[in-house]
Coordinates of C-alpha atoms and ligand atoms in Angstrom, one line a residue:
X289 CA 0.1 -0.1 0.2
X290 CA 1.2 3.3 -0.6
X291 CA -0.2 5.6 1.7
X292 CA 0.0 9.6 2.0
X293 CA 0.6 11.0 5.7
X294 CA -0.5 14.9 5.3
X295 CA 1.4 15.9 8.8
X296 CA 3.5 13.3 8.6
X297 CA 7.1 15.0 10.6
X298 CA 4.2 15.7 13.4
X299 CA 3.8 13.9 16.6
X300 CA 1.0 11.4 15.5
X301 CA 2.2 11.4 11.8
X302 CA 5.7 10.5 12.9
X303 CA 4.4 7.6 14.7
X304 CA 2.5 6.1 11.7
X305 CA 5.1 6.4 8.8
X306 CA 7.1 4.5 11.6
X307 CA 4.0 1.7 11.6
X308 CA 3.4 1.7 8.2
X309 CA 7.2 1.7 7.0
X310 CA 7.3 -1.3 9.7
X311 CA 4.4 -2.9 8.0
X312 CA 6.0 -3.0 4.4
X313 CA 4.3 -0.2 3.1
X314 CA 5.5 2.5 1.2
X315 CA 4.8 6.2 3.1
X316 CA 4.7 9.6 1.1
X317 CA 4.9 12.5 3.5
X318 CA 4.0 16.5 3.4
X319 CA 4.4 18.8 6.4
X320 CA 5.2 22.4 6.5
X321 CA 7.4 22.4 9.4
X322 CA 4.8 24.6 11.2
X323 CA 4.2 22.6 14.3
X324 CA 5.7 19.2 13.1
X325 CA 9.4 18.8 13.9
X326 CA 12.0 17.7 10.8
X327 CA 13.9 15.4 13.9
X328 CA 10.7 13.6 14.2
X329 CA 11.2 11.8 10.6
X330 CA 15.3 11.5 10.3
X331 CA 15.8 8.1 11.5
X332 CA 13.1 7.5 8.5
X333 CA 15.0 8.8 6.0
X334 CA 17.8 6.1 5.0
X335 CA 14.2 3.8 4.5
X336 CA 13.7 3.3 1.0
X337 CA 10.2 3.1 1.2
X338 CA 9.9 6.7 3.2
X339 CA 9.2 9.8 0.8
X340 CA 9.0 13.5 2.0
X341 CA 7.9 17.0 0.4
X342 CA 8.2 19.7 3.2
X343 CA 5.5 21.8 1.8
X344 CA 1.8 22.8 2.6
X345 CA -0.8 21.0 1.5
X346 CA -1.8 24.5 0.1
X347 CA 0.4 23.7 -2.7
X348 CA -2.2 22.0 -4.4
X349 CA 0.0 21.0 -7.9
X350 CA 2.3 19.2 -4.8
X351 CA -0.3 17.8 -3.2
X352 CA -2.0 16.8 -6.1
X353 CA 1.0 14.8 -7.2
X354 CA 1.1 12.9 -3.8
X355 CA -2.5 12.0 -3.7
X356 CA -1.8 10.9 -7.2
X357 CA 1.2 8.6 -6.1
X358 CA -0.8 6.9 -3.1
X359 CA -3.7 4.3 -2.6
X360 CA -4.7 6.6 1.1
X361 CA -4.1 9.5 2.6
X362 CA -4.5 9.7 6.3
X363 CA -4.7 13.8 6.8
X364 CA -3.3 14.4 9.9
X365 CA -2.0 18.0 9.3
X366 CA -3.9 20.9 11.6
X367 CA -3.1 23.6 13.9
X368 CA -2.8 21.9 17.3
X369 CA -2.8 22.8 20.5
X370 CA -5.0 25.1 22.4
X371 CA -2.5 27.7 23.0
X372 CA -1.5 28.3 19.5
X373 CA -5.2 28.1 18.6
X374 CA -5.8 30.6 21.4
X375 CA -3.1 32.7 19.9
X376 CA -3.4 32.3 15.9
X377 CA -7.3 31.5 15.4
X378 CA -7.0 33.0 11.8
X379 CA -4.1 30.4 11.0
X380 CA -6.0 27.7 12.6
X381 CA -9.5 28.3 10.8
X382 CA -7.7 28.4 7.5
X383 CA -5.4 25.8 8.1
X384 CA -8.1 23.2 9.1
X385 CA -11.4 24.5 6.9
X386 CA -9.0 25.1 3.5
X387 CA -6.4 22.2 4.2
X388 CA -8.6 19.6 4.4
X389 CA -11.1 21.5 1.7
X390 CA -8.2 20.3 -0.7
X391 CA -7.4 16.6 0.6
X392 CA -11.2 15.8 -0.1
X393 CA -11.5 17.3 -3.5
X394 CA -8.1 16.3 -4.5
X395 CA -8.6 12.6 -3.3
X396 CA -12.4 12.6 -4.9
X397 CA -11.3 13.1 -8.2
X398 CA -9.8 9.5 -8.3
X399 CA -11.9 8.1 -5.0
X400 CA -8.9 7.6 -3.3
X401 CA -9.9 6.8 0.5
X402 CA -9.0 9.5 2.7
X403 CA -9.4 8.8 7.0
X404 CA -9.6 12.3 8.6
X405 CA -7.7 13.1 11.9
X406 CA -10.5 15.0 14.0
X407 CA -10.3 15.6 17.5
X408 CA -12.5 15.7 20.8
X409 CA -12.4 19.1 21.0
X410 CA -15.9 18.9 19.1
X411 CA -17.6 17.4 22.0
X412 CA -16.6 21.2 23.4
X413 CA -18.6 21.8 26.6
X414 CA -20.8 18.8 26.3
X415 CA -21.4 17.4 29.8
X416 CA -23.1 14.0 30.0
X417 CA -20.1 11.6 29.8
X418 CA -18.9 9.4 28.2
X419 CA -18.4 11.5 24.7
X420 CA -20.6 9.0 22.4
X421 CA -19.9 9.7 18.2
X422 CA -23.7 10.6 17.6
X423 CA -24.3 13.2 20.5
X424 CA -24.5 16.7 20.4
X425 CA -21.9 18.8 20.1
X426 CA -21.9 22.0 22.4
X427 CA -20.1 24.9 21.3
X428 CA -19.6 28.3 23.1
X429 CA -19.7 31.4 21.6
X430 CA -17.7 32.8 18.3
X431 CA -16.2 35.9 20.4
X432 CA -14.1 33.1 22.7
X433 CA -11.3 31.8 20.1
X434 CA -10.9 28.5 21.4
X435 CA -14.2 27.3 20.1
X436 CA -13.1 28.6 16.3
X437 CA -11.0 25.0 16.7
X438 CA -13.7 22.6 17.4
X439 CA -15.7 24.7 15.0
X440 CA -13.6 24.2 12.0
X441 CA -13.0 20.2 12.8
X442 CA -16.6 19.8 12.7
X443 CA -16.7 21.5 9.7
X444 CA -14.0 18.9 8.4
X445 CA -15.9 16.6 9.2
X446 CA -19.5 17.8 8.1
X447 CA -17.0 17.8 4.7
X448 CA -15.7 14.2 4.4
X449 CA -19.2 12.8 5.7
X450 CA -21.3 15.1 2.7
X451 CA -17.8 14.0 0.0
X452 CA -19.0 10.2 1.4
X453 CA -22.7 10.7 1.2
X454 CA -22.5 12.6 -2.5
X455 CA -19.8 11.4 -3.8
X456 CA -19.1 8.1 -2.9
X457 CA -15.3 9.1 -1.8
X458 CA -14.5 6.4 1.0
X459 CA -13.7 8.4 3.8
X460 CA -13.2 7.9 7.4
X461 CA -13.4 10.3 10.4
X462 CA -11.8 9.3 13.7
X463 CA -11.9 11.5 17.0
X464 CA -8.8 11.9 18.8
X465 CA -8.6 11.8 22.1
X466 CA -5.4 13.2 23.9
X467 CA -3.1 11.7 22.4
X468 CA 0.5 11.4 24.1
X469 CA 4.2 9.8 23.9
X470 CA 7.2 10.1 23.2
X471 CA 8.2 12.7 20.6
X472 CA 4.8 15.1 21.6
X473 CA 6.5 18.6 22.6
X474 CA 5.0 21.3 25.4
X475 CA 5.5 24.1 23.3
X476 CA 2.2 24.3 22.3
X477 CA 0.4 23.5 25.3
X478 CA -0.3 20.2 25.6
X479 CA 0.0 19.1 29.1
X480 CA 1.9 15.7 29.8
X481 CA 4.9 16.7 28.1
X482 CA 5.0 20.2 29.7
X483 CA 4.1 18.5 33.2
X484 CA 7.2 15.8 33.0
X485 CA 9.9 18.5 31.4
X486 CA 8.8 20.8 34.6
X487 CA 9.3 17.8 36.8
X488 CA 12.8 16.9 35.5
X489 CA 14.3 20.3 35.4
X490 CA 13.3 20.9 38.8
X491 CA 10.6 23.7 37.4
X492 CA 7.0 24.3 39.2
X493 CA 4.5 22.2 37.6
X494 CA 1.9 24.6 36.3
X495 CA -1.7 23.0 37.1
X496 CA -4.0 25.9 35.7
X497 CA -7.4 26.4 37.4
X498 CA -7.9 24.3 40.5
X499 CA -7.0 21.1 38.6
X500 CA -10.1 19.1 39.4
X501 CA -11.1 19.0 35.3
X502 CA -10.1 15.5 34.1
X503 CA -8.9 13.6 31.0
X504 CA -8.0 10.7 29.8
X505 CA -4.5 10.1 28.1
X506 CA -3.9 7.4 25.2
X507 CA -0.5 6.4 24.0
X508 CA 0.4 7.1 20.2
X509 CA 1.0 3.4 19.3
X510 CA -2.6 2.5 20.5
X511 CA -3.9 5.9 18.3
X512 CA -1.6 4.6 15.1
X513 CA -2.6 1.1 15.3
X514 CA -6.7 2.1 15.6
X515 CA -5.8 4.6 12.9
X516 CA -4.4 1.6 10.4
X517 CA -6.7 -0.5 11.2
X518 CA -9.9 1.4 10.8
X519 CA -8.4 2.6 7.4
X520 CA -8.8 -1.3 6.5
X521 CA -11.6 -1.7 7.5
X522 CA -14.7 -1.2 5.1
X523 CA -17.6 -1.1 7.9
X524 CA -15.5 2.3 8.9
X525 CA -16.3 4.5 5.4
X526 CA -19.2 6.7 6.4
X527 CA -18.5 6.8 10.0
X528 CA -17.2 8.6 12.8
X529 CA -15.4 6.8 15.5
X530 CA -13.9 7.8 18.6
X531 CA -9.9 6.5 19.3
X532 CA -8.9 7.1 23.0
X533 CA -8.2 5.8 26.7
X534 CA -10.8 5.7 28.8
X535 CA -8.3 6.0 32.4
X536 CA -9.7 9.3 33.5
X537 CA -7.1 11.2 35.7
X538 CA -7.7 14.9 37.1
X539 CA -5.0 17.1 36.1
X540 CA -4.2 17.5 39.8
X541 CA -3.6 14.3 40.2
X542 CA -1.4 13.5 37.2
X543 CA 0.4 16.5 38.3
X544 CA 1.4 14.9 41.4
X545 CA 1.5 11.5 39.4
X546 CA 4.5 12.7 37.3
X547 CA 5.9 14.5 39.9
X548 CA 6.0 11.1 42.0
X549 CA 7.4 9.6 39.1
X550 CA 10.0 11.2 38.4
X551 CA 11.4 11.3 41.8
X552 CA 11.0 15.5 41.6
X553 CA 11.3 18.2 43.9
X554 CA 9.2 20.7 41.8
X555 CA 6.4 22.1 43.7
X556 CA 2.8 22.4 42.1
X557 CA 1.6 26.1 41.3
X558 CA -2.1 26.8 40.4
X559 CA -2.3 29.1 37.5
X560 CA -5.6 30.9 37.0
X561 CA -6.9 30.3 33.8
X562 CA -6.9 33.7 32.3
X563 CA -3.3 34.2 32.9
X564 CA -2.7 31.0 31.0
X565 CA -5.0 31.2 28.1
X566 CA -7.2 34.6 27.5
X567 CA -9.6 36.7 29.6
X568 CA -12.7 34.3 30.0
X569 CA -10.7 31.3 28.3
X570 CA -13.5 28.2 29.2
X571 CA -12.1 24.8 30.0
X572 CA -13.4 21.3 29.6
X573 CA -14.3 19.7 33.3
X574 CA -14.5 16.5 32.0
X575 CA -13.6 14.2 28.5
X576 CA -13.9 11.0 28.5
X577 CA -14.9 8.8 25.2
X578 CA -17.2 6.0 24.3
X579 CA -15.2 3.7 22.9
X580 CA -18.0 1.2 22.1
X581 CA -17.9 1.7 18.5
X582 CA -13.8 1.3 17.9
X583 CA -14.1 -1.9 20.0
X584 CA -16.8 -3.4 17.9
X585 CA -15.6 -2.5 14.6
X586 CA -11.5 -3.7 15.5
X587 CA -11.2 -4.9 18.9
X588 CA -10.1 -1.3 20.1
X589 CA -8.7 -2.3 23.5
X590 CA -5.6 0.8 24.8
X591 CA -2.9 -1.5 26.0
X592 CA -1.1 1.1 27.7
X593 CA -2.0 2.5 31.2
X594 CA -1.7 5.6 32.3
X595 CA 1.9 4.8 34.3
X596 CA 3.2 3.2 31.6
X597 CA 2.4 6.2 29.2
X598 CA 4.4 8.4 31.9
X599 CA 7.0 6.3 32.0
X600 CA 7.8 6.3 28.4
X601 CA 7.6 10.0 28.5
X602 CA 10.0 10.3 31.1
X603 CA 12.4 8.2 29.4
X604 CA 12.2 10.1 25.9
X605 CA 12.9 13.1 27.8
X606 CA 16.0 12.2 29.7
X607 CA 17.1 10.3 26.6
X608 CA 16.8 14.2 24.7
X609 CA 18.2 15.7 27.8
X610 CA 21.5 13.4 27.5
X611 CA 21.6 13.6 23.9
X612 CA 21.8 17.4 24.0
X613 CA 24.4 17.6 26.8
X614 CA 26.5 15.1 24.5
X615 CA 26.3 17.0 21.8
X616 CA 27.1 20.2 23.2
X617 CA 29.9 18.8 25.1
X618 CA 31.9 17.3 21.7
X619 CA 31.0 21.0 20.1
X620 CA 34.3 22.6 19.8
X621 CA 34.5 25.4 21.5
X622 CA 35.3 29.0 20.1
Ligands
UDP225 N1 -3.4 22.4 31.7 C1 -2.4 22.4 32.8 N2 -1.6 22.9 32.9 C2 -0.2 23.4 32.0 C3 -1.3 22.5 30.0 C4 -2.5 22.1 30.3 O1 -2.9 22.6 34.3 O2 0.6 23.2 32.0 C5 -4.3 21.8 31.4 C6 -5.4 22.6 30.7 O3 -5.6 23.3 30.9 C7 -6.1 21.4 30.2 C8 -5.7 20.0 30.3 O4 -4.7 19.9 31.1 O5 -7.3 21.6 31.3 C9 -5.1 19.1 29.2 O6 -4.4 20.2 28.4 P1 -3.9 19.8 27.1 O7 -3.2 21.0 26.3 O8 -2.8 18.8 26.7 O9 -5.1 19.3 26.1 P2 -7.0 20.2 25.9 O10 -7.2 18.5 26.6 O11 -6.9 21.0 26.6 O12 -7.1 19.4 24.2

């Protein structure tokens, strides 16, 4: 199989590239490195089945050529991270909507299968947990920047499902819940890499709000396995599917667990939301996926629990820090 992964140099995209290559598939990546990182795919460059293009999916002739060469498209390119969304709403909306429009239009010309990575953000402020795919979406007002992300992703979902219904383009929509693991950066606000880094360097661990909000964290290896299996399942076409973990933890408890596991002396610091993001910021109090649908289709069960996940991130960040120190010690001085 020849697979095109948009956003393939990103955190999830690079793990999916690795996974598909290991299975013997040919992988084409397009990434503009806006939030992706070339370091994520350097180790794949020597594989003859791996090809990458540093460009945006908005470059239509280039993207068209890559779509033509592929049998399937995993569309992961998007603006990610709540901080980035609050700071750059225009870029978020445009990247998410235009990028998906282009991918679906190009894929439709040759009826290439497309798997769209959407997000649990689309459930918004829904209070009924767990969130299941046919639940109502409850979004906040348009003057609050955060909701533009959910809205833009919901439009992507509508468009993908419309292409399937109206034009018979085989499209699958996946809603990814908090996905974590090695290579994820805290630069765009994600909580777990941020906490681990703070704990390892001894900085205060910044809990936003009172820390009573909860999330469920899935390891990226479980998530990419599900993405691939769903892409091969004809019953997944035309459907929306949650992917994630349903092991719930409050953010305060998460901070304490990271601190303990890292053997850290960092203190836990509470930061008001308006300081962390913007005035009037609304957070989701709980976010738990209903996984019945994905379990039924591909027998999905997350294999990595929270402690194993945290351990893998601590190990990754420690290795990164050691190789950074090593590189500095062998760099000749001025
Ligand atoms: N969060 C936090 N401290 C941080 C970063 C995030 O307390 O340094 C909180 C954030 O307010 C949210 C949760 O952790 O309640 C998860 O945030 P993240 O951005 O990782 O993902 P989200 O679930 O909001 O998309």
